[in-house]
Short mmCIF file of C-alpha atoms in Angstrom, two decimals:
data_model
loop_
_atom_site.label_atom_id
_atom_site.label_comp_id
_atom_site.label_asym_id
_atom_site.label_seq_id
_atom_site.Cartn_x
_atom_site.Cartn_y
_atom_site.Cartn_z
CA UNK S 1 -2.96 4.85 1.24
CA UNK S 2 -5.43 2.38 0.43
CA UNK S 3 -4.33 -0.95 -0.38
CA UNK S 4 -6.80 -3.85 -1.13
CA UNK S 5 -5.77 -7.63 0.35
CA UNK S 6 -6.41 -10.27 -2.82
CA UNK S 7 -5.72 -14.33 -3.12
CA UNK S 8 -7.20 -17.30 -3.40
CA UNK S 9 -10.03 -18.52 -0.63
CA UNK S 10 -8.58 -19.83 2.61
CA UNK S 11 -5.13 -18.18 2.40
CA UNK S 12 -5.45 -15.77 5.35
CA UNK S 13 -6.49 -12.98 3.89
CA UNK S 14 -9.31 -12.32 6.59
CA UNK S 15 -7.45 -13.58 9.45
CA UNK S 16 -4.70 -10.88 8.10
CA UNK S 17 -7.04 -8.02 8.02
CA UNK S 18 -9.27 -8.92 11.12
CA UNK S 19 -5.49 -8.55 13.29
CA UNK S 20 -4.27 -5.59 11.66
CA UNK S 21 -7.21 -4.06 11.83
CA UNK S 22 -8.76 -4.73 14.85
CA UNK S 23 -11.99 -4.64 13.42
CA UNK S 24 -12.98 -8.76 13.89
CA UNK S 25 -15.72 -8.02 11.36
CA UNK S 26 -14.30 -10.00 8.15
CA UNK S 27 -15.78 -13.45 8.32
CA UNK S 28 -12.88 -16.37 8.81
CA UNK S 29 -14.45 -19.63 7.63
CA UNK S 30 -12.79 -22.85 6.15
CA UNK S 31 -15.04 -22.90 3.12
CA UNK S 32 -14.56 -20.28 -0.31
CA UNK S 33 -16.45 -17.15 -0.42
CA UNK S 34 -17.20 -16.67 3.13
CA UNK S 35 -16.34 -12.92 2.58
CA UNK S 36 -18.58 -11.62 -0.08
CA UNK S 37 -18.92 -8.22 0.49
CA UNK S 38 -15.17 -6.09 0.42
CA UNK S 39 -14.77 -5.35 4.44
CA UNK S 40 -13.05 -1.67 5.16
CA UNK S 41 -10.64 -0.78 8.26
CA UNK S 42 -8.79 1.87 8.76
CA UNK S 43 -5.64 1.91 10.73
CA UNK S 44 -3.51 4.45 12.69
CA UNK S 45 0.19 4.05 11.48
CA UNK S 46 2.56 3.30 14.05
CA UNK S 47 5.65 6.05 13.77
CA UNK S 48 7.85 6.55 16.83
CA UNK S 49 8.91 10.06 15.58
CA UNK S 50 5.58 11.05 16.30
CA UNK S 51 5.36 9.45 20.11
CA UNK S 52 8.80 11.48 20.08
CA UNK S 53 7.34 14.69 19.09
CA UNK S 54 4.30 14.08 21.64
CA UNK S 55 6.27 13.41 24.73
CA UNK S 56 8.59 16.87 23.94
CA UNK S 57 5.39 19.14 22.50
CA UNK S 58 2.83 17.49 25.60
CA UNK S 59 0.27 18.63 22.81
CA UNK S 60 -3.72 18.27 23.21
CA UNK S 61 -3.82 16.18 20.62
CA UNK S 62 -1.63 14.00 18.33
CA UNK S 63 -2.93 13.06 14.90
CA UNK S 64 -1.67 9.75 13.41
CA UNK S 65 -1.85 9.14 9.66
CA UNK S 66 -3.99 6.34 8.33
CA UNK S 67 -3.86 3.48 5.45
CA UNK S 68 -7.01 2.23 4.67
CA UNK S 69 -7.46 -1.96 4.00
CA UNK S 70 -10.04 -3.77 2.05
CA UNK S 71 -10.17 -6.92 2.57
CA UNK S 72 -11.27 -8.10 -0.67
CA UNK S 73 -13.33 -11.36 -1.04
CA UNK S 74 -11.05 -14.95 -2.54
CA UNK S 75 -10.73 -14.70 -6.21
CA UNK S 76 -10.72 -18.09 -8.16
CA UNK S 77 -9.88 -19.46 -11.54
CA UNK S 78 -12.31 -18.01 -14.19
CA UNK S 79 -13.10 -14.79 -11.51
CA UNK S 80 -12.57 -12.85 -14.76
CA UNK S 81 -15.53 -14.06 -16.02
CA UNK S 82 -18.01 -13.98 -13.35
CA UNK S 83 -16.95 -17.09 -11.30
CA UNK S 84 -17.45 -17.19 -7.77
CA UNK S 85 -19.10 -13.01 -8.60
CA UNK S 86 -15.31 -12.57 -9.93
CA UNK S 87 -16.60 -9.84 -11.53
CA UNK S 88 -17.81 -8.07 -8.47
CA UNK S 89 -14.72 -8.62 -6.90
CA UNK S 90 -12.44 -7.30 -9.45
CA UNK S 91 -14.62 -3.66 -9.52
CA UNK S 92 -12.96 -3.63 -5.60
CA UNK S 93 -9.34 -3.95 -6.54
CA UNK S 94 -9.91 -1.27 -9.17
CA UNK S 95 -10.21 1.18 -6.17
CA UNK S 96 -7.22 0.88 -3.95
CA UNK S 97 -3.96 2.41 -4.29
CA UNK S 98 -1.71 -0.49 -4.60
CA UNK S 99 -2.25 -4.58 -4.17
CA UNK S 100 -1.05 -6.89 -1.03
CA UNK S 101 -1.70 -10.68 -2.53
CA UNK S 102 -1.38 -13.27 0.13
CA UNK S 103 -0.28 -16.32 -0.79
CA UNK S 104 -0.89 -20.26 1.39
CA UNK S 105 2.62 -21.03 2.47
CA UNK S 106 1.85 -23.07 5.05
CA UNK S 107 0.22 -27.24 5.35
CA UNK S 108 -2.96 -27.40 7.82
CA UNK S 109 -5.00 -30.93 6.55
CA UNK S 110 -7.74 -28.99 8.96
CA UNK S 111 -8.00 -25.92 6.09
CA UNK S 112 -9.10 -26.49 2.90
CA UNK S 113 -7.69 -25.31 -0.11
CA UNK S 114 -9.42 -24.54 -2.75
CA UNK S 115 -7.65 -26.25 -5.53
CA UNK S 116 -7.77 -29.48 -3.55
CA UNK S 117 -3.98 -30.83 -4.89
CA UNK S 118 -1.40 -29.40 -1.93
CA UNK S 119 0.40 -26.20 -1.22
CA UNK S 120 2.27 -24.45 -4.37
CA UNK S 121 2.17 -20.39 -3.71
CA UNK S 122 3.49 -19.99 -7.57
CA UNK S 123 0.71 -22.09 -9.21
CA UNK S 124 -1.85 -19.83 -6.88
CA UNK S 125 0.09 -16.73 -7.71
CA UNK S 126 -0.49 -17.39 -11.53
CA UNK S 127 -3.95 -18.38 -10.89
CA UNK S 128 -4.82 -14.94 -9.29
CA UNK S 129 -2.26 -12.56 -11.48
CA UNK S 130 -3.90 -14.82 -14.73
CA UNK S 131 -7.74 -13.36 -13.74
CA UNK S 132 -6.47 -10.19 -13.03
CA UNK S 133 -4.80 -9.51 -16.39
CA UNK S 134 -7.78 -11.26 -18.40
CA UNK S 135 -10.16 -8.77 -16.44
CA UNK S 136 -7.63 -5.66 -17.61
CA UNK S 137 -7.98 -7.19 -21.34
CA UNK S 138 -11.65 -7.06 -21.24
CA UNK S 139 -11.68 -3.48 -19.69
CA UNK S 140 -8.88 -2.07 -22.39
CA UNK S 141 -10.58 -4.03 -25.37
CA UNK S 142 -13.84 -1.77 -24.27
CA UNK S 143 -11.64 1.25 -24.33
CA UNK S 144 -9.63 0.85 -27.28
CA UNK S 145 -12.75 0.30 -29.74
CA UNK S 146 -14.34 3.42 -28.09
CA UNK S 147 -11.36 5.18 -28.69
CA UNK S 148 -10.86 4.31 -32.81
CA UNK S 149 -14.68 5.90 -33.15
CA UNK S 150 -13.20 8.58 -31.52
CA UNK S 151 -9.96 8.90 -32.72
CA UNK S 152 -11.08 10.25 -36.28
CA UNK S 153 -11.93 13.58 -34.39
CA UNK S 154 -8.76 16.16 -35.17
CA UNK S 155 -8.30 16.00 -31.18
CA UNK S 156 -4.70 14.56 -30.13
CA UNK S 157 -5.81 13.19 -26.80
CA UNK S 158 -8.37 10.14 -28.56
CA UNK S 159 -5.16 9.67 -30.89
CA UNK S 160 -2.09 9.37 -28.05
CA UNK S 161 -4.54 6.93 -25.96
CA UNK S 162 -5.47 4.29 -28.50
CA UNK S 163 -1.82 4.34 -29.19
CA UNK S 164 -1.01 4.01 -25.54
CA UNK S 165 -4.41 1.61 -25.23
CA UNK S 166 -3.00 -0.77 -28.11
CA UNK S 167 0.40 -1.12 -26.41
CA UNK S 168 -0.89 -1.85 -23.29
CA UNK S 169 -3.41 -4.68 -24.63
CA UNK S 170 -0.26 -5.92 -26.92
CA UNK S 171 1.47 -6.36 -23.47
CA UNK S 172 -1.43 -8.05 -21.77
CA UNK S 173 -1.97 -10.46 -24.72
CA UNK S 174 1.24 -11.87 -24.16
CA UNK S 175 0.20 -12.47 -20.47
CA UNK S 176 2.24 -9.71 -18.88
CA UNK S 177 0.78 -7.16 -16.65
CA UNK S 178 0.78 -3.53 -17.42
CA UNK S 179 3.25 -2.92 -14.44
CA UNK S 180 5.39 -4.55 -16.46
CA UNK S 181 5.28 -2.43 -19.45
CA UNK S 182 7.74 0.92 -19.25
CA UNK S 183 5.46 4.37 -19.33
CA UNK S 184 6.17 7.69 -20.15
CA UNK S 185 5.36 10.15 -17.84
CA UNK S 186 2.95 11.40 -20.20
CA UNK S 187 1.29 8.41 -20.38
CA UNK S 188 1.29 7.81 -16.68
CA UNK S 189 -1.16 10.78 -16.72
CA UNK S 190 -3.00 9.77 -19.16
CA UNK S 191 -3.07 5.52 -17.34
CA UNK S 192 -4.34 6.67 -14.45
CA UNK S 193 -7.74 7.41 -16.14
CA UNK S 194 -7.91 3.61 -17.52
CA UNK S 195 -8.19 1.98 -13.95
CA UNK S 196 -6.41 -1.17 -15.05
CA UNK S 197 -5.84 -3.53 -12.07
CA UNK S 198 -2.34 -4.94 -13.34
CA UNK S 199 -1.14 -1.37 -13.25
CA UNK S 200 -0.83 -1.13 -9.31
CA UNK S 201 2.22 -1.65 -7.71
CA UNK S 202 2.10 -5.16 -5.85
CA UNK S 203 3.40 -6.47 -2.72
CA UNK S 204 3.57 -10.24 -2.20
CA UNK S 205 2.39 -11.76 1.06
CA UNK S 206 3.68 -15.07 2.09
CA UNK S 207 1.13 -16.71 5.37
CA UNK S 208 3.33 -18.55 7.34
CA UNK S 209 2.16 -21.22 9.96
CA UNK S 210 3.30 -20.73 13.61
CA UNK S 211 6.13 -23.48 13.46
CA UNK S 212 8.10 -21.92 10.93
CA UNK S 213 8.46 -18.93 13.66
CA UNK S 214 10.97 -17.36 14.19
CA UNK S 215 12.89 -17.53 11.02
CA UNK S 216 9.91 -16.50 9.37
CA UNK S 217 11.15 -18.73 6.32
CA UNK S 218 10.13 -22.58 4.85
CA UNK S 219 10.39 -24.16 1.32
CA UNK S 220 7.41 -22.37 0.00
CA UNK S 221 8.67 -18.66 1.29
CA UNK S 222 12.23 -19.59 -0.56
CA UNK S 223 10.52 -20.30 -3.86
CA UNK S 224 8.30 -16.79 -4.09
CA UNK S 225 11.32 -14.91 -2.87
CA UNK S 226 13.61 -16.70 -5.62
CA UNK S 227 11.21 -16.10 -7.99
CA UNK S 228 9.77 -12.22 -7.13
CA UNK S 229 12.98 -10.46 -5.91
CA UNK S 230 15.14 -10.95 -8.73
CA UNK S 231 12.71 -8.51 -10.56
CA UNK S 232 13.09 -6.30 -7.76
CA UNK S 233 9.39 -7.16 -6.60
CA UNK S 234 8.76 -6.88 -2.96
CA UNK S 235 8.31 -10.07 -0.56
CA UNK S 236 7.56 -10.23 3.08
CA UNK S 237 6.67 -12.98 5.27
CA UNK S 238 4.04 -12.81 8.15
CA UNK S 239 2.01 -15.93 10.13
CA UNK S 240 -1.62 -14.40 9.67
CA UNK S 241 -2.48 -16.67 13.21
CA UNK S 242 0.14 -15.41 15.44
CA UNK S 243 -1.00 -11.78 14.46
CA UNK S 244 -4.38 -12.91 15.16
CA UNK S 245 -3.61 -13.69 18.87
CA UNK S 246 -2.27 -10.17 19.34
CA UNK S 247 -5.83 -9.16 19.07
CA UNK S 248 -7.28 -7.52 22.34
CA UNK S 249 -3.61 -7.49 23.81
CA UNK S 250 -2.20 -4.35 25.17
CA UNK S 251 0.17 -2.52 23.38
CA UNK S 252 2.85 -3.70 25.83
CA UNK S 253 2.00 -7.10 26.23
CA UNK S 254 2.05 -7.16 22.16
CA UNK S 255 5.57 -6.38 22.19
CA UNK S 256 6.29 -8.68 25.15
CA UNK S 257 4.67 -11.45 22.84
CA UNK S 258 6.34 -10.37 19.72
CA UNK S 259 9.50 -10.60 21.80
CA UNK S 260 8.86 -13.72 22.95
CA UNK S 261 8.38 -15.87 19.67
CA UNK S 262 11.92 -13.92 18.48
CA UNK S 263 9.97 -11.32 16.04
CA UNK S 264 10.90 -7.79 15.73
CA UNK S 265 7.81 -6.27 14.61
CA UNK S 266 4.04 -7.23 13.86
CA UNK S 267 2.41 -8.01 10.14
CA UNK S 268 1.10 -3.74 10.62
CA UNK S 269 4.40 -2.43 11.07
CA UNK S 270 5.58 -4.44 8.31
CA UNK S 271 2.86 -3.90 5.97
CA UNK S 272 2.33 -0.19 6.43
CA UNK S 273 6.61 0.18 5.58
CA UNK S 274 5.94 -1.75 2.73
CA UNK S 275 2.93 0.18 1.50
CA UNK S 276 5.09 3.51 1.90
CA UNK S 277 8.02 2.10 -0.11
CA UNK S 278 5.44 0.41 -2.96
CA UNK S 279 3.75 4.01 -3.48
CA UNK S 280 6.82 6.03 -2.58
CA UNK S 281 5.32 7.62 0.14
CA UNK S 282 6.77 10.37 2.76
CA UNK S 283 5.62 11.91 6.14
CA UNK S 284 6.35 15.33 7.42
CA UNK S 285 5.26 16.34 10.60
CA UNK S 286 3.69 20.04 12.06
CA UNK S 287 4.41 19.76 15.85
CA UNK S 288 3.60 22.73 18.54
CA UNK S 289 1.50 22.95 21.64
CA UNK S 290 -2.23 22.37 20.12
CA UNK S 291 -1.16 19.46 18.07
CA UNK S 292 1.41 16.81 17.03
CA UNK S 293 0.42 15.32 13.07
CA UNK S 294 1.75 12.93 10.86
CA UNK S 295 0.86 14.05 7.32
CA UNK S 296 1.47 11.52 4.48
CA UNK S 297 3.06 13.20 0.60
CA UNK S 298 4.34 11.44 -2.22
CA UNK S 299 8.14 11.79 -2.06
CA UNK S 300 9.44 14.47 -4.31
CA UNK S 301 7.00 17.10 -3.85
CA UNK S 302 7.94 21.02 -3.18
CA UNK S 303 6.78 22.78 -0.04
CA UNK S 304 3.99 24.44 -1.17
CA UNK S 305 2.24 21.11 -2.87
CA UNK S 306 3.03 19.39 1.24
CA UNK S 307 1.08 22.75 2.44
CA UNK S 308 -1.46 22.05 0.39
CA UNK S 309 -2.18 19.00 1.82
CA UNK S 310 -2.63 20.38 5.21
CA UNK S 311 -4.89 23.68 3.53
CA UNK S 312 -5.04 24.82 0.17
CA UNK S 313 -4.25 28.37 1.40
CA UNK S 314 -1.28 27.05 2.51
CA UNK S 315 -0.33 26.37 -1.15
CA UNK S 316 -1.76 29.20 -2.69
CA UNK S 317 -0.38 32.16 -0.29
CA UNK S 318 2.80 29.91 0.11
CA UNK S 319 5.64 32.61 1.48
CA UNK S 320 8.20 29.92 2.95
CA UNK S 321 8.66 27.11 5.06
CA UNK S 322 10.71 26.86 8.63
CA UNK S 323 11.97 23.07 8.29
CA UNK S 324 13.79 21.27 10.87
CA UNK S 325 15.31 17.54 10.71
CA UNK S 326 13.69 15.15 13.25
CA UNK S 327 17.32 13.56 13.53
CA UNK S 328 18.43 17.36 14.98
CA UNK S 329 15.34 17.59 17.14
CA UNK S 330 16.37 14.06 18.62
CA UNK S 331 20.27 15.16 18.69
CA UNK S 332 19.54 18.62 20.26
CA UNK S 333 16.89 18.23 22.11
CA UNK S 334 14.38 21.20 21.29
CA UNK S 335 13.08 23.14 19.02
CA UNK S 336 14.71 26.33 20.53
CA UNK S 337 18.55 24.67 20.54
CA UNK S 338 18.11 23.41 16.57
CA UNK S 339 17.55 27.32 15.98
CA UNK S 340 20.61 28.05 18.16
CA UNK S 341 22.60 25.76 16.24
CA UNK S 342 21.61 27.50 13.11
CA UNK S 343 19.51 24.15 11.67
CA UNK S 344 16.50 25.39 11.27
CA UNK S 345 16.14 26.13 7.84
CA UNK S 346 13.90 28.82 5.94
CA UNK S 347 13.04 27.15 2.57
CA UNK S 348 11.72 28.38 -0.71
CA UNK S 349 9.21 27.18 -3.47
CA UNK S 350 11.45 25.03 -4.97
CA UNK S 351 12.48 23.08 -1.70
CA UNK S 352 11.67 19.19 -1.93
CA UNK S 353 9.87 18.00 1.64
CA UNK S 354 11.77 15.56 2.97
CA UNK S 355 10.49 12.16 4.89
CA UNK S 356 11.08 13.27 8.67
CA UNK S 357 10.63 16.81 8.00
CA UNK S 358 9.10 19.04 10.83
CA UNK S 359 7.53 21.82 8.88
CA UNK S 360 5.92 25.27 9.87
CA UNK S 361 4.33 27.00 6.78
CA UNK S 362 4.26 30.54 6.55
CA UNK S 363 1.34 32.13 3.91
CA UNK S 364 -0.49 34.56 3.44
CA UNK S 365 -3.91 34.78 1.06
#
């Protein structure tokens, strides 16, 4: 899961990622363009399961699985273009998995921002979404005349993607972006090959100053809500500071803090959900005495496609898979009483990996 941090200068964005991180290596400055170059953490996802499975396997290891952030540097009107190195900027986002854009939802006379005429997260929201659809146009203009020189060739494929490449620029004229647009699931296939930005799912990330703790919520958080979530687009709130002075605390004295300021869980926790439910993501776990691992799936896959993410022998020699629920794990308390109980299942090709699963493949190649 890679997922690349975009918005306008002086919104948080580097603040965001040096806390979630805890790298401290993204430079925080009141000015635009202080990061120029995309920074890169990597972060182990918190999952209790797996601190569950730990403390009943005592293994020698546990493995956690890992999203990957970029902070990417502040986009700005005309970035499509080659303002403020737009252009470099926008060859980042093409990379990652799925966009977080943080928007300024918070007043601070100390911190600039860089349209210079007061807090409005919707104007900044267009500004940003505006670039990135002008730099998909450019990119699917290029493709599309390559494509009619090509598409005289008795070869379907040249054919089906200037058909899908003029719908999608028909879309994006209109100043929609391509995750707007409803696919096929042939020509999902064939859109993952045109690396448009405005195709990745999007999460919206309102910053938050201190004092609007701990309802999480002020006039500017209403207004992207009202606007995003009747389209069934995902909005979550987070104060880029506070997470910022967890840095360097304990994992104990982080929840003591969180506790204290009447918060449930920190921006991580909340992001890394998020990023699972943007991407439809899963975890299944392999548990015994050598290891405890979280392994990350897209949701929907069959039992040999899961093994194959562990090993591809796993796929191809696939024979079966012992699968346990964690919930019966929890309820019975071993691995030895789920069998007892008759829950632990012996599943076919065709079985669909569920999120919590505790799997044991059985192959042979």
């Amino acid at each position: 899961m890679k997922l690349g941090i975009v918005g306008l200068p002086n919104v948080g964005k580097s603040t965001l990622f040096n806390s979630i991180t805890k790298a401290a290596n993204a430079q925080v400055a009141n000015y635009p363009f202080c990061t120029v170059n995309p920074n890169i953490g990597t972060v182990l996802v918190p999952d209790k399961r797996l601190d569950f499975l730990e403390r009943l396997y005592k293994p020698k290891k546990k493995v956690q699985a890992i999203v990957e952030f970029v902070d990417i540097a502040g986009l700005v009107k005309g970035a499509s273009h080659g303002e403020g190195l737009g252009n470099q900027f926008l060859e980042h986002i093409r990379r990652t998995a799925a966009i977080v854009h943080v928007t300024r939802c918070f007043e601070d006379k100390n911190i600039t921002h860089v349209m210079g005429n007061g807090i409005d997260p919707l104007r900044d929201i267009e500004i940003i979404e505006t670039e990135l659809i002008l730099a998909d146009l450019e990119l699917i203009s290029k493709k599309l005349e390559k494509l009619k020189r090509n598409a005289k060739s008795n070869d379907k494929k040249p054919l089906i993607e200037k058909h899908l490449a003029t719908k999608i620029k028909t879309h994006l004229d209109k100043g929609y972006p391509a995750r707007t647009l409803e696919f096929s699931a042939c020509e999902k296939t064939i859109l993952k090959d045109f690396f448009l930005i405005t195709s990745k799912p999007i999460l919206y990330v309102c910053n938050i100053s201190e004092n609007d703790l701990p309802s999480m919520e002020n006039k500017y958080t209403k207004i992207v809500k009202e606007n995003f979530q009747k389209n069934h687009i995902k909005v979550i709130t987070i104060c880029a500071k506070i997470e910022a002075e967890l840095y360097g605390l304990s994992e104990s004295d982080q929840k003591t803090f969180l506790k204290d300021l009447g918060l449930k869980e920190s921006a991580l926790n909340c992001l890394t959900k998020s990023g699972y439910e943007l991407l439809r993501l899963a975890t299944f776990f392999t548990a015994g005495k050598d290891e405890v691992r979280a392994w990350t799936i897209k949701r929907g896959v069959l039992a040999p496609q899961a093994g194959g993410t562990i090993h591809s022998d796993f796929e191809k020699g696939f024979i079966r898979a012992e699968v346990m629920n964690f919930d019966d794990l929890v309820r019975f308390g071993s691995e030895k009483a789920v069998k007892d109980a008759g829950l632990l299942k012996s599943e076919g090709k065709e079985y669909l990996v569920k999120d919590g699963d505790i799997i044991e493949f059985r192959f042979n190649v």
